[in-house]
mmCIF file of C-alpha atoms in Angstrom:
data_model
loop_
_atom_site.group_PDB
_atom_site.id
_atom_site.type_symbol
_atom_site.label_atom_id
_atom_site.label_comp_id
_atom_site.label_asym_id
_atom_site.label_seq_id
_atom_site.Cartn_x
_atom_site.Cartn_y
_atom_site.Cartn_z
ATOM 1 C CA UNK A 1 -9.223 8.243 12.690
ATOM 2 C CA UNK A 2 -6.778 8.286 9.826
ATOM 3 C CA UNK A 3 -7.266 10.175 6.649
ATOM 4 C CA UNK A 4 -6.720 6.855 4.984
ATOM 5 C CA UNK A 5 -9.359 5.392 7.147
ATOM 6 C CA UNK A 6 -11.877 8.365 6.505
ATOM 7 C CA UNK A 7 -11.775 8.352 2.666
ATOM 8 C CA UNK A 8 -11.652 4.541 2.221
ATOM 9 C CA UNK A 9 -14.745 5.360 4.012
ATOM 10 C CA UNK A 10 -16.318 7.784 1.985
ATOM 11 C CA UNK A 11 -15.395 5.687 -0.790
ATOM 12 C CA UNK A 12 -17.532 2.823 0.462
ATOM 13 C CA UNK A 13 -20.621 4.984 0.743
ATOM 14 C CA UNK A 14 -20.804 5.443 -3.141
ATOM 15 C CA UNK A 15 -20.312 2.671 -4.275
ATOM 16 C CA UNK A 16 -21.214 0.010 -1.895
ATOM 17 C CA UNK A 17 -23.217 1.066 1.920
ATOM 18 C CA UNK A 18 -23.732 4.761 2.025
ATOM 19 C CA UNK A 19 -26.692 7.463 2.214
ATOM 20 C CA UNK A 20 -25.541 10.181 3.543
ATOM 21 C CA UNK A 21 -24.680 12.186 0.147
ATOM 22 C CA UNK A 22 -27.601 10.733 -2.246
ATOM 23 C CA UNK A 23 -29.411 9.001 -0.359
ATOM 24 C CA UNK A 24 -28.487 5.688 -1.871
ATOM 25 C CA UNK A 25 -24.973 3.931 -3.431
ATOM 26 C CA UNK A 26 -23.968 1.560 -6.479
ATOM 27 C CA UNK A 27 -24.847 -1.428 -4.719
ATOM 28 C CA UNK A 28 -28.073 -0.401 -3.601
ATOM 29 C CA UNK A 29 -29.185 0.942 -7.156
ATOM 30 C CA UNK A 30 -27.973 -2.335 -8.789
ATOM 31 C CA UNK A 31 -28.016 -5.181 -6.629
ATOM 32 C CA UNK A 32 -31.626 -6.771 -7.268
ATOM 33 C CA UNK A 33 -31.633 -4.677 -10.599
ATOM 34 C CA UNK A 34 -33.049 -7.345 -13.521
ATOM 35 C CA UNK A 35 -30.146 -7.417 -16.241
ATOM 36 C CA UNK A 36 -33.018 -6.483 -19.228
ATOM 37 C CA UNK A 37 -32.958 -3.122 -17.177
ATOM 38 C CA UNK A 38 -29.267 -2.848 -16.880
ATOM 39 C CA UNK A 39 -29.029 -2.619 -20.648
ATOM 40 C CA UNK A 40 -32.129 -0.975 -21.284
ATOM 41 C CA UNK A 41 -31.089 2.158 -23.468
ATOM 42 C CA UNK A 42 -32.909 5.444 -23.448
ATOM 43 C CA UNK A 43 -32.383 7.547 -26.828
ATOM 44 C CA UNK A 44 -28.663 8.301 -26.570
ATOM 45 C CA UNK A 45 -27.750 7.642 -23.184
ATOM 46 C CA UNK A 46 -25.526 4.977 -21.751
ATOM 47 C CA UNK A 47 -26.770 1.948 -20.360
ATOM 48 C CA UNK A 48 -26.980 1.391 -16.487
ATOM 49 C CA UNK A 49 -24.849 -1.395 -17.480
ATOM 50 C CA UNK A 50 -22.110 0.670 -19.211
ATOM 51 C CA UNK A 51 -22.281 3.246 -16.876
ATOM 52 C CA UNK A 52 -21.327 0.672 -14.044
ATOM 53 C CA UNK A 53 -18.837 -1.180 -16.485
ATOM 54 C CA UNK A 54 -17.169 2.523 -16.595
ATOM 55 C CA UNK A 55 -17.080 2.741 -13.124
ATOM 56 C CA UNK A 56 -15.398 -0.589 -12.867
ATOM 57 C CA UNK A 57 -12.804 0.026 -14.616
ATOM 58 C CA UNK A 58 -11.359 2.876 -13.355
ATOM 59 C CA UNK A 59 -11.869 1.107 -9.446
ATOM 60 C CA UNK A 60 -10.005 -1.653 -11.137
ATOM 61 C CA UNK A 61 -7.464 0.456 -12.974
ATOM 62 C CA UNK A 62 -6.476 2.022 -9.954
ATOM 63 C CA UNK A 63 -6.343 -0.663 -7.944
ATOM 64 C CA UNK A 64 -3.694 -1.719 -10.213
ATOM 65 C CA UNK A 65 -1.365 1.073 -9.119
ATOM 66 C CA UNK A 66 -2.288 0.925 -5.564
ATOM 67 C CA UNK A 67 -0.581 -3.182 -5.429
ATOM 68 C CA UNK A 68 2.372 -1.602 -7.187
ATOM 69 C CA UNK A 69 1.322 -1.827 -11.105
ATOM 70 C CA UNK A 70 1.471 0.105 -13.634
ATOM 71 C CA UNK A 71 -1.164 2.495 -14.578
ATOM 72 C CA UNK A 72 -2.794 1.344 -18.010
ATOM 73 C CA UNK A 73 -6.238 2.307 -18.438
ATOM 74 C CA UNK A 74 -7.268 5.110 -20.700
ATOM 75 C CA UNK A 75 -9.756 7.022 -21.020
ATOM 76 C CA UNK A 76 -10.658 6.234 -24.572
ATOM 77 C CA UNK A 77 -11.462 2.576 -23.402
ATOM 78 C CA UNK A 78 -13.644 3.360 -20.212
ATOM 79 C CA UNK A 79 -17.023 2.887 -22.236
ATOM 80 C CA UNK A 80 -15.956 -0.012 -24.256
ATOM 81 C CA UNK A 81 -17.419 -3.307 -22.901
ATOM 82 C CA UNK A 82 -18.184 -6.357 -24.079
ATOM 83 C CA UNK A 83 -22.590 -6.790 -23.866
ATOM 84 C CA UNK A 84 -24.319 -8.029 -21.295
ATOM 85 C CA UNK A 85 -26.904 -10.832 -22.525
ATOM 86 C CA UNK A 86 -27.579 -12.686 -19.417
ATOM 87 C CA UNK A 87 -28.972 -12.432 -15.861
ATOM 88 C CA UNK A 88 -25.992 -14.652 -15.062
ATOM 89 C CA UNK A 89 -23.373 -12.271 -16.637
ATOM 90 C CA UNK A 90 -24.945 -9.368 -14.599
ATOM 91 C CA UNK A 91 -24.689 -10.938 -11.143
ATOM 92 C CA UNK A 92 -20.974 -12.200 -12.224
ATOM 93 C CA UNK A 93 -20.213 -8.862 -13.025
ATOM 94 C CA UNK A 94 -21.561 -7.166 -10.572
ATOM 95 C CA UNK A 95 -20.253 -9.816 -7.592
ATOM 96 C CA UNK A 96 -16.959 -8.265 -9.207
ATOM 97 C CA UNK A 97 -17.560 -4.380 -9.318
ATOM 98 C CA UNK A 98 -18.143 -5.218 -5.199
ATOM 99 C CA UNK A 99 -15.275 -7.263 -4.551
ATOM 100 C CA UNK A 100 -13.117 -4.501 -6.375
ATOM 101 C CA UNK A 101 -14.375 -1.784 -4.486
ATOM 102 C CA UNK A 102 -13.990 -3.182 -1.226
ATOM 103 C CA UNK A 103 -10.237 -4.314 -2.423
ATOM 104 C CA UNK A 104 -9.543 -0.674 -3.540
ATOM 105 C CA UNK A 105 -10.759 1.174 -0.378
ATOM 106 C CA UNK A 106 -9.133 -1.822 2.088
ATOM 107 C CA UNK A 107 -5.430 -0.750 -0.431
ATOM 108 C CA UNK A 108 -6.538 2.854 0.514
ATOM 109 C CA UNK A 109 -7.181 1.953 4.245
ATOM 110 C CA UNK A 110 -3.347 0.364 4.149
ATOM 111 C CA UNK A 111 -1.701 3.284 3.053
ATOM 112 C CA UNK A 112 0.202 5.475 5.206
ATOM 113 C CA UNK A 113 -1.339 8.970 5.489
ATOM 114 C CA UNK A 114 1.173 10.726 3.896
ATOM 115 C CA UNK A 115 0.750 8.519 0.615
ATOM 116 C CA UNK A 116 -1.841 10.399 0.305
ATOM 117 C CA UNK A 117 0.232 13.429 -0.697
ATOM 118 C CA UNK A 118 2.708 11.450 -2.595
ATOM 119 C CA UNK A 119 2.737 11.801 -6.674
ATOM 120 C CA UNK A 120 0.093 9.695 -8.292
ATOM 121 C CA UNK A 121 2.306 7.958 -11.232
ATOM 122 C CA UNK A 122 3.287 10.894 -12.869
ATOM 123 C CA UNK A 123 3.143 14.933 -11.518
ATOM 124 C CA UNK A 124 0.520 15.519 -14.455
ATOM 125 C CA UNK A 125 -2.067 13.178 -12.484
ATOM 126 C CA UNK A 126 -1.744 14.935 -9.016
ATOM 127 C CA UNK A 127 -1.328 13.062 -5.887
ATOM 128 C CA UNK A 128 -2.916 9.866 -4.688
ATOM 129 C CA UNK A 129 -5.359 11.826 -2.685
ATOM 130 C CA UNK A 130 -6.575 13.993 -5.980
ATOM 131 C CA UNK A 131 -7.223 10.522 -7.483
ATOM 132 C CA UNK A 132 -9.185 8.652 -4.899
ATOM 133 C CA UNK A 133 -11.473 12.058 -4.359
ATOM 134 C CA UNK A 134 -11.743 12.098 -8.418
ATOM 135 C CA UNK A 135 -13.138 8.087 -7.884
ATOM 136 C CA UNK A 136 -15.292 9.335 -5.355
ATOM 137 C CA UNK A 137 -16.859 12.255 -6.607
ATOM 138 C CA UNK A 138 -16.821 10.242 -10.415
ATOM 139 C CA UNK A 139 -18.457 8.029 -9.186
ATOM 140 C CA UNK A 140 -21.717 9.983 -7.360
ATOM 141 C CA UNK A 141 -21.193 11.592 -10.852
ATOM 142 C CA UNK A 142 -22.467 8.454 -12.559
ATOM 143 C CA UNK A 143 -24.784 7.364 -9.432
ATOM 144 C CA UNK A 144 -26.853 10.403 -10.451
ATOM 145 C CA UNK A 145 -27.206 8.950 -14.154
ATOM 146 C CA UNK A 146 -27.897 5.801 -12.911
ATOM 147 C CA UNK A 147 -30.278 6.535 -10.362
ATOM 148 C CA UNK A 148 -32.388 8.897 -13.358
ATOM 149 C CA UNK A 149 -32.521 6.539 -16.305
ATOM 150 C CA UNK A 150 -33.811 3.764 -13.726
ATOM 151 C CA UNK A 151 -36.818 6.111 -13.258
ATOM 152 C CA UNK A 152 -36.825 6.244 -16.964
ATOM 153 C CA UNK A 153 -37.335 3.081 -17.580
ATOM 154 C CA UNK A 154 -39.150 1.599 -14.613
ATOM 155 C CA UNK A 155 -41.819 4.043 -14.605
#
């Protein structure tokens, strides 16, 4: 299998099929999650809503780069989203955060292997394959939140 192939893969497992690492994924977490819950907050924690919105955007960001675009997200905007009043703006949102992530590990399935070595933007980011393993492991990063202020607030 190609390295491509195997961390699109691993990819997919956080964010959108996978149990091997925690046991459960994005999707799974926040698929049949009521929005009231999403945006919930617990003293001063983010939001499972903002946490996912943060996730988003750096799936999306990237994704960017992979199609040939520029990279312009920044850090000091990852947290800043617009609030989530609705059941309706949940599901649109979170029909969105899926259809990303499968478009950013299909662009990482298309790459050539050794893109996976090549410069990510700019030498001070590392190579393509630093950044998709820091989306990855980011990611289960913020699945762990997620997964604990759930039990928070649904028990």
């Amino acid at each position: 299998m190609k390295s491509t192939t195997e961390i699109a893969n691993r990819f997919r497992e956080v964010i959108l099929n996978g149990t091997w690492i925690a046991n459960t994924n994005f999707k799974d977490q926040l698929e049949n999650l009521d929005w009231k819950i999403a945006v919930s907050p617990i003293k001063n924690l983010n939001t499972i809503a903002v946490l996912a919105q943060h996730i988003h955007y750096y799936i999306k960001g990237l994704n960017e780069v992979f199609k040939g675009g520029t990279l312009d997200i920044k850090d000091k905007f990852s947290f800043d989203f617009p609030p989530i009043h609705s059941q309706e703006q949940w599901n649109v949102f979170l029909n969105r955060f899926w259809n990303d992530a499968e478009e950013f590990a299909s662009l990482i399935e298309q790459m050539p292997d050794k893109k996976l070595d090549d410069v990510f933007v700019d030498a001070k980011y590392g190579t393509y394959k630093r950044n998709i393993e820091a989306m990855i492991e980011h990611s289960y990063y913020h699945l762990g939140q997620i997964v604990l202020i759930k039990k928070q607030i649904t028990n």
